[in-house]
Amino acid sequence: MKDKAAVNLVAIIILALIGGLVKIYGGIYYSSKSLFVDALTSFANIVALIFTVYFYKLSISPPDIDHPYGHHRLGIGGIIASIAAYSFVAGVSSIELIYSTKYTVQLQAVYYAIAGFIIYSITILLAIRIGSIFRTYGAFTVSELIESIIVILASLGGALYYYLIDYVGAIILTLYIFYEIMVSTREILSITSDKAPPYEILTSIRELFEKNQFTIQDMKIRTIHPGKYHGVFEVRSLDSKNYEEIWKRIENIKRTLLEKYGVESVIEVIPNTNRNKFYKN
């Protein structure tokens, strides 16, 4: 299965490179600004893919002394690399459009735009087959298809009617790149802000403790990575002073938290008297 994924990954990189070369040739030699901007995003797409794979491999490394909760957040490196690559493209595209003069779009540019659309359609299908590790990369790759559709229409209008149609298409693509950068930046902030899990998970966790005859006095859960959490719980046993029985129920809760909700937990049990806490796990 891993070999198949590796073959698909190599195919994606090759197809992305071919798609970028096709677009940049058509954009430069047939004078389409929209196709040129689309070509730049294709090369940024390749950079994003390479770094996404690299940081994904780092993120699945087992916990160590320096990373006791695992390396999950290293996966953010792929998002950062994507933002950096597309920010560069956004800057180059903006300069190109600002200093652009009147030009003539040739009809051949449309053919290259269509070829690029077909190539990236195949690329996305292969990325889907590899799996969910390419979520951020996939978002940018889907944008390639959206851009290709805009480019086909813009370059066609520029060739048949007036170059400004193509120019406006290039502006739309550039603005869309800025939008994607903003969305990915928000994703990084969300992951690194120690945000609590969704309300539905919190509610289910409370119900889990109540089912095992505990009331939660205090609960702090933070997101390490989407689907991975760390929680500290302070609870009180309702029906038993048998420490061995409490231990078994706590161990059952800890196992359920990890397997069902992805929560690594520390649980403190408060006795039903005013004495000091007698259990911590």
Coordinates of C-alpha atoms in Angstrom, one line a residue:
M1 CA 0.0 0.0 0.0
K2 CA 2.9 2.3 0.9
D3 CA 4.5 1.5 -2.5
K4 CA 1.3 2.4 -4.3
A5 CA 1.1 5.7 -2.4
A6 CA 4.8 6.5 -3.3
V7 CA 4.1 5.8 -7.0
N8 CA 1.1 8.1 -6.9
L9 CA 3.1 10.8 -5.1
V10 CA 5.8 10.7 -7.8
A11 CA 3.1 10.8 -10.5
I12 CA 1.6 13.9 -8.8
I13 CA 4.9 15.7 -8.7
I14 CA 5.6 14.9 -12.4
L15 CA 2.2 15.9 -13.5
A16 CA 2.3 19.1 -11.5
L17 CA 5.6 20.0 -13.0
I18 CA 4.3 19.3 -16.5
G19 CA 1.2 21.3 -15.9
G20 CA 3.2 24.2 -14.7
L21 CA 5.5 24.1 -17.7
V22 CA 2.5 23.9 -20.1
K23 CA 0.9 26.9 -18.5
I24 CA 4.0 29.1 -18.2
Y25 CA 4.8 28.4 -21.9
G26 CA 1.3 29.3 -23.0
G27 CA 1.2 32.3 -20.8
I28 CA 4.5 33.8 -22.0
Y29 CA 4.5 32.9 -25.7
Y30 CA 0.8 33.6 -26.3
S31 CA 0.6 36.7 -24.1
S32 CA -2.0 35.7 -21.5
K33 CA -1.5 37.3 -18.1
S34 CA -4.2 35.1 -16.5
L35 CA -2.4 31.9 -17.7
F36 CA 0.9 33.3 -16.5
V37 CA -0.4 33.8 -13.0
D38 CA -2.0 30.4 -13.1
A39 CA 1.4 28.9 -14.1
L40 CA 3.1 30.6 -11.1
T41 CA 0.6 29.0 -8.8
S42 CA 1.4 25.6 -10.3
F43 CA 5.0 25.8 -9.3
A44 CA 4.0 27.0 -5.9
N45 CA 1.8 24.0 -5.7
I46 CA 4.7 21.7 -6.3
V47 CA 6.7 23.4 -3.4
A48 CA 3.6 23.0 -1.2
L49 CA 3.4 19.3 -2.0
I50 CA 7.0 18.5 -1.3
F51 CA 7.0 20.3 2.1
T52 CA 3.6 18.8 3.0
V53 CA 5.0 15.3 2.6
Y54 CA 8.2 16.2 4.5
F55 CA 6.5 17.7 7.5
Y56 CA 3.8 15.0 7.5
K57 CA 6.6 12.4 8.0
L58 CA 8.0 14.4 10.9
S59 CA 4.6 14.8 12.5
I60 CA 4.0 11.0 12.7
S61 CA 7.2 10.4 14.6
P62 CA 6.6 8.8 18.1
P63 CA 6.8 10.9 21.2
D64 CA 10.3 11.6 22.7
I65 CA 11.9 13.4 25.6
D66 CA 11.6 16.8 23.8
H67 CA 8.0 16.1 22.5
P68 CA 6.1 14.1 25.1
Y69 CA 2.8 14.7 23.4
G70 CA 4.1 13.6 20.0
H71 CA 5.2 15.6 16.9
H72 CA 1.7 16.3 15.5
R73 CA 2.1 20.1 15.3
L74 CA 5.2 19.7 13.0
G75 CA 2.6 19.0 10.3
I76 CA 1.9 22.8 10.4
G77 CA 5.2 23.2 8.6
G78 CA 3.5 22.0 5.4
I79 CA 0.9 24.8 5.8
I80 CA 3.6 27.4 6.5
A81 CA 5.5 26.3 3.4
S82 CA 2.4 26.5 1.3
I83 CA 1.7 30.0 2.6
A84 CA 5.3 31.1 1.9
A85 CA 5.2 29.7 -1.7
Y86 CA 1.8 31.3 -2.5
S87 CA 2.8 34.6 -0.9
F88 CA 5.8 34.8 -3.2
V89 CA 3.5 34.0 -6.2
A90 CA 1.0 36.6 -5.0
G91 CA 3.8 39.2 -4.8
V92 CA 5.2 38.4 -8.3
S93 CA 1.7 38.4 -9.8
S94 CA 0.8 41.7 -8.2
I95 CA 4.0 43.4 -9.6
E96 CA 3.4 41.8 -13.0
L97 CA -0.1 43.2 -13.1
I98 CA 0.8 46.7 -11.8
Y99 CA 3.5 47.3 -14.4
S100 CA 1.6 45.5 -17.2
T101 CA 0.9 47.4 -20.5
K102 CA -1.5 46.7 -23.3
Y103 CA -1.0 43.3 -24.9
T104 CA -2.6 41.0 -27.4
V105 CA -3.9 37.6 -26.3
Q106 CA -3.5 34.8 -28.9
L107 CA -6.1 32.0 -29.2
Q108 CA -3.4 29.3 -28.6
A109 CA -3.3 30.4 -24.9
V110 CA -6.8 28.9 -24.5
Y111 CA -5.5 25.5 -25.6
Y112 CA -2.7 25.5 -23.1
A113 CA -5.2 26.6 -20.4
I114 CA -7.4 23.6 -21.2
A115 CA -4.4 21.3 -21.2
G116 CA -3.5 22.6 -17.7
F117 CA -7.0 22.0 -16.5
I118 CA -6.9 18.3 -17.6
I119 CA -3.5 17.7 -16.1
Y120 CA -4.5 19.1 -12.7
S121 CA -7.8 17.1 -12.7
I122 CA -5.7 14.0 -12.9
T123 CA -3.4 15.3 -10.2
I124 CA -6.3 15.8 -7.8
L125 CA -7.6 12.3 -8.4
L126 CA -4.2 10.9 -7.5
A127 CA -4.0 13.0 -4.4
I128 CA -7.4 11.7 -3.2
R129 CA -6.1 8.2 -3.6
I130 CA -3.1 8.9 -1.3
G131 CA -5.3 10.1 1.6
S132 CA -6.1 12.9 4.0
I133 CA -2.5 13.9 4.7
F134 CA -2.7 16.3 1.7
R135 CA -5.7 18.3 3.1
T136 CA -4.0 21.7 2.9
Y137 CA -2.2 20.8 -0.4
G138 CA -5.5 19.5 -1.8
A139 CA -7.2 22.8 -1.0
F140 CA -4.6 24.7 -3.0
T141 CA -4.8 22.0 -5.8
V142 CA -8.5 22.4 -6.1
S143 CA -7.9 26.1 -6.4
E144 CA -5.8 25.2 -9.5
L145 CA -8.9 23.8 -11.1
I146 CA -10.9 26.9 -10.2
E147 CA -8.1 29.0 -11.6
S148 CA -7.9 27.0 -14.8
I149 CA -11.6 27.5 -15.4
I150 CA -11.2 31.2 -14.9
V151 CA -8.2 31.2 -17.2
I152 CA -9.9 29.4 -20.0
L153 CA -12.8 31.9 -20.0
A154 CA -10.5 34.9 -19.5
S155 CA -8.0 34.0 -22.1
L156 CA -10.8 33.1 -24.6
G157 CA -12.4 36.5 -24.0
G158 CA -9.1 38.2 -24.2
A159 CA -8.3 36.5 -27.5
L160 CA -11.7 37.0 -29.1
Y161 CA -12.7 40.4 -27.7
Y162 CA -10.3 42.5 -25.7
Y163 CA -7.2 41.9 -23.6
L164 CA -8.7 43.5 -20.5
I165 CA -10.9 40.4 -20.1
D166 CA -7.7 38.4 -19.7
Y167 CA -6.2 41.0 -17.4
V168 CA -9.3 41.0 -15.1
G169 CA -9.0 37.2 -15.0
A170 CA -5.4 37.6 -13.8
I171 CA -6.6 40.0 -11.1
I172 CA -9.2 37.5 -9.9
L173 CA -6.7 34.8 -9.6
T174 CA -4.3 36.9 -7.7
L175 CA -7.0 38.0 -5.2
Y176 CA -8.0 34.3 -4.8
I177 CA -4.4 33.5 -3.9
F178 CA -4.5 36.1 -1.1
Y179 CA -7.8 34.6 0.1
E180 CA -6.3 31.1 0.3
I181 CA -3.3 32.5 2.2
M182 CA -5.7 34.1 4.7
V183 CA -7.6 30.9 5.2
S184 CA -4.5 28.9 5.8
T185 CA -3.1 31.5 8.2
R186 CA -6.3 31.2 10.2
E187 CA -5.9 27.5 10.3
I188 CA -2.4 27.8 11.8
L189 CA -3.7 30.2 14.4
S190 CA -6.5 27.8 15.3
I191 CA -4.1 24.8 15.7
T192 CA -1.5 26.7 17.8
S193 CA -3.9 28.6 20.1
D194 CA -4.6 25.6 22.4
K195 CA -8.3 25.8 21.4
A196 CA -10.7 23.5 23.2
P197 CA -12.3 20.6 21.3
P198 CA -15.8 21.1 19.7
Y199 CA -18.7 21.4 22.1
E200 CA -20.1 18.0 21.1
I201 CA -16.9 16.3 22.2
L202 CA -16.9 18.1 25.5
T203 CA -20.5 17.1 26.1
S204 CA -19.7 13.5 25.3
I205 CA -16.8 13.5 27.7
R206 CA -18.9 14.8 30.6
E207 CA -21.4 12.1 29.9
L208 CA -18.6 9.5 29.9
F209 CA -17.6 10.6 33.4
E210 CA -21.2 10.7 34.6
K211 CA -21.8 7.2 33.3
N212 CA -18.9 6.0 35.4
Q213 CA -20.3 7.7 38.5
F214 CA -18.0 10.7 38.6
T215 CA -18.8 14.4 38.6
I216 CA -16.4 16.8 36.9
Q217 CA -15.2 19.6 39.2
D218 CA -12.7 21.0 36.7
M219 CA -11.9 20.1 33.1
K220 CA -9.2 21.6 30.8
I221 CA -8.7 20.2 27.4
R222 CA -6.6 21.8 24.6
T223 CA -6.0 20.8 21.0
I224 CA -2.6 19.5 20.2
H225 CA -3.5 18.9 16.6
P226 CA -6.9 18.3 14.9
G227 CA -8.2 15.1 16.4
K228 CA -5.5 15.0 19.1
Y229 CA -6.0 16.6 22.5
H230 CA -4.5 16.8 26.0
G231 CA -6.9 17.0 29.0
V232 CA -6.6 17.5 32.8
F233 CA -9.6 16.5 34.8
E234 CA -10.5 17.0 38.5
V235 CA -13.4 14.7 39.4
R236 CA -15.3 13.4 42.4
S237 CA -16.6 9.8 42.9
L238 CA -20.3 9.6 43.6
D239 CA -20.9 6.1 44.8
S240 CA -17.7 4.3 46.0
K241 CA -15.0 4.5 48.5
N242 CA -13.3 1.4 47.1
Y243 CA -10.1 2.7 45.7
E244 CA -9.5 -0.4 43.6
E245 CA -13.0 0.0 42.0
I246 CA -12.3 3.7 41.4
W247 CA -9.0 2.8 39.8
K248 CA -10.6 0.4 37.3
R249 CA -13.2 3.0 36.3
I250 CA -10.6 5.7 35.9
E251 CA -8.5 3.4 33.7
N252 CA -11.5 2.6 31.6
I253 CA -12.3 6.3 31.2
K254 CA -8.7 7.1 30.2
R255 CA -8.7 4.3 27.6
T256 CA -12.0 5.5 26.2
L257 CA -10.8 9.1 26.1
L258 CA -7.7 8.1 24.1
E259 CA -9.3 5.6 21.7
K260 CA -12.6 7.4 21.0
Y261 CA -11.8 11.1 21.4
G262 CA -8.0 11.2 20.9
V263 CA -7.5 12.7 24.4
E264 CA -4.4 11.9 26.5
S265 CA -5.6 12.6 30.0
V266 CA -4.5 13.2 33.6
I267 CA -7.3 12.6 36.1
E268 CA -7.4 13.6 39.7
V269 CA -10.1 12.1 42.0
I270 CA -11.3 14.2 45.0
P271 CA -12.5 12.2 48.0
N272 CA -16.0 12.8 49.3
T273 CA -14.5 14.2 52.5
N274 CA -12.4 17.3 53.1
R275 CA -9.2 15.3 53.1
N276 CA -6.5 15.8 50.5
K277 CA -6.8 14.3 47.1
F278 CA -6.1 10.6 47.2
Y279 CA -5.7 9.7 43.5
K280 CA -3.9 11.0 40.5
N281 CA -3.4 9.3 37.2

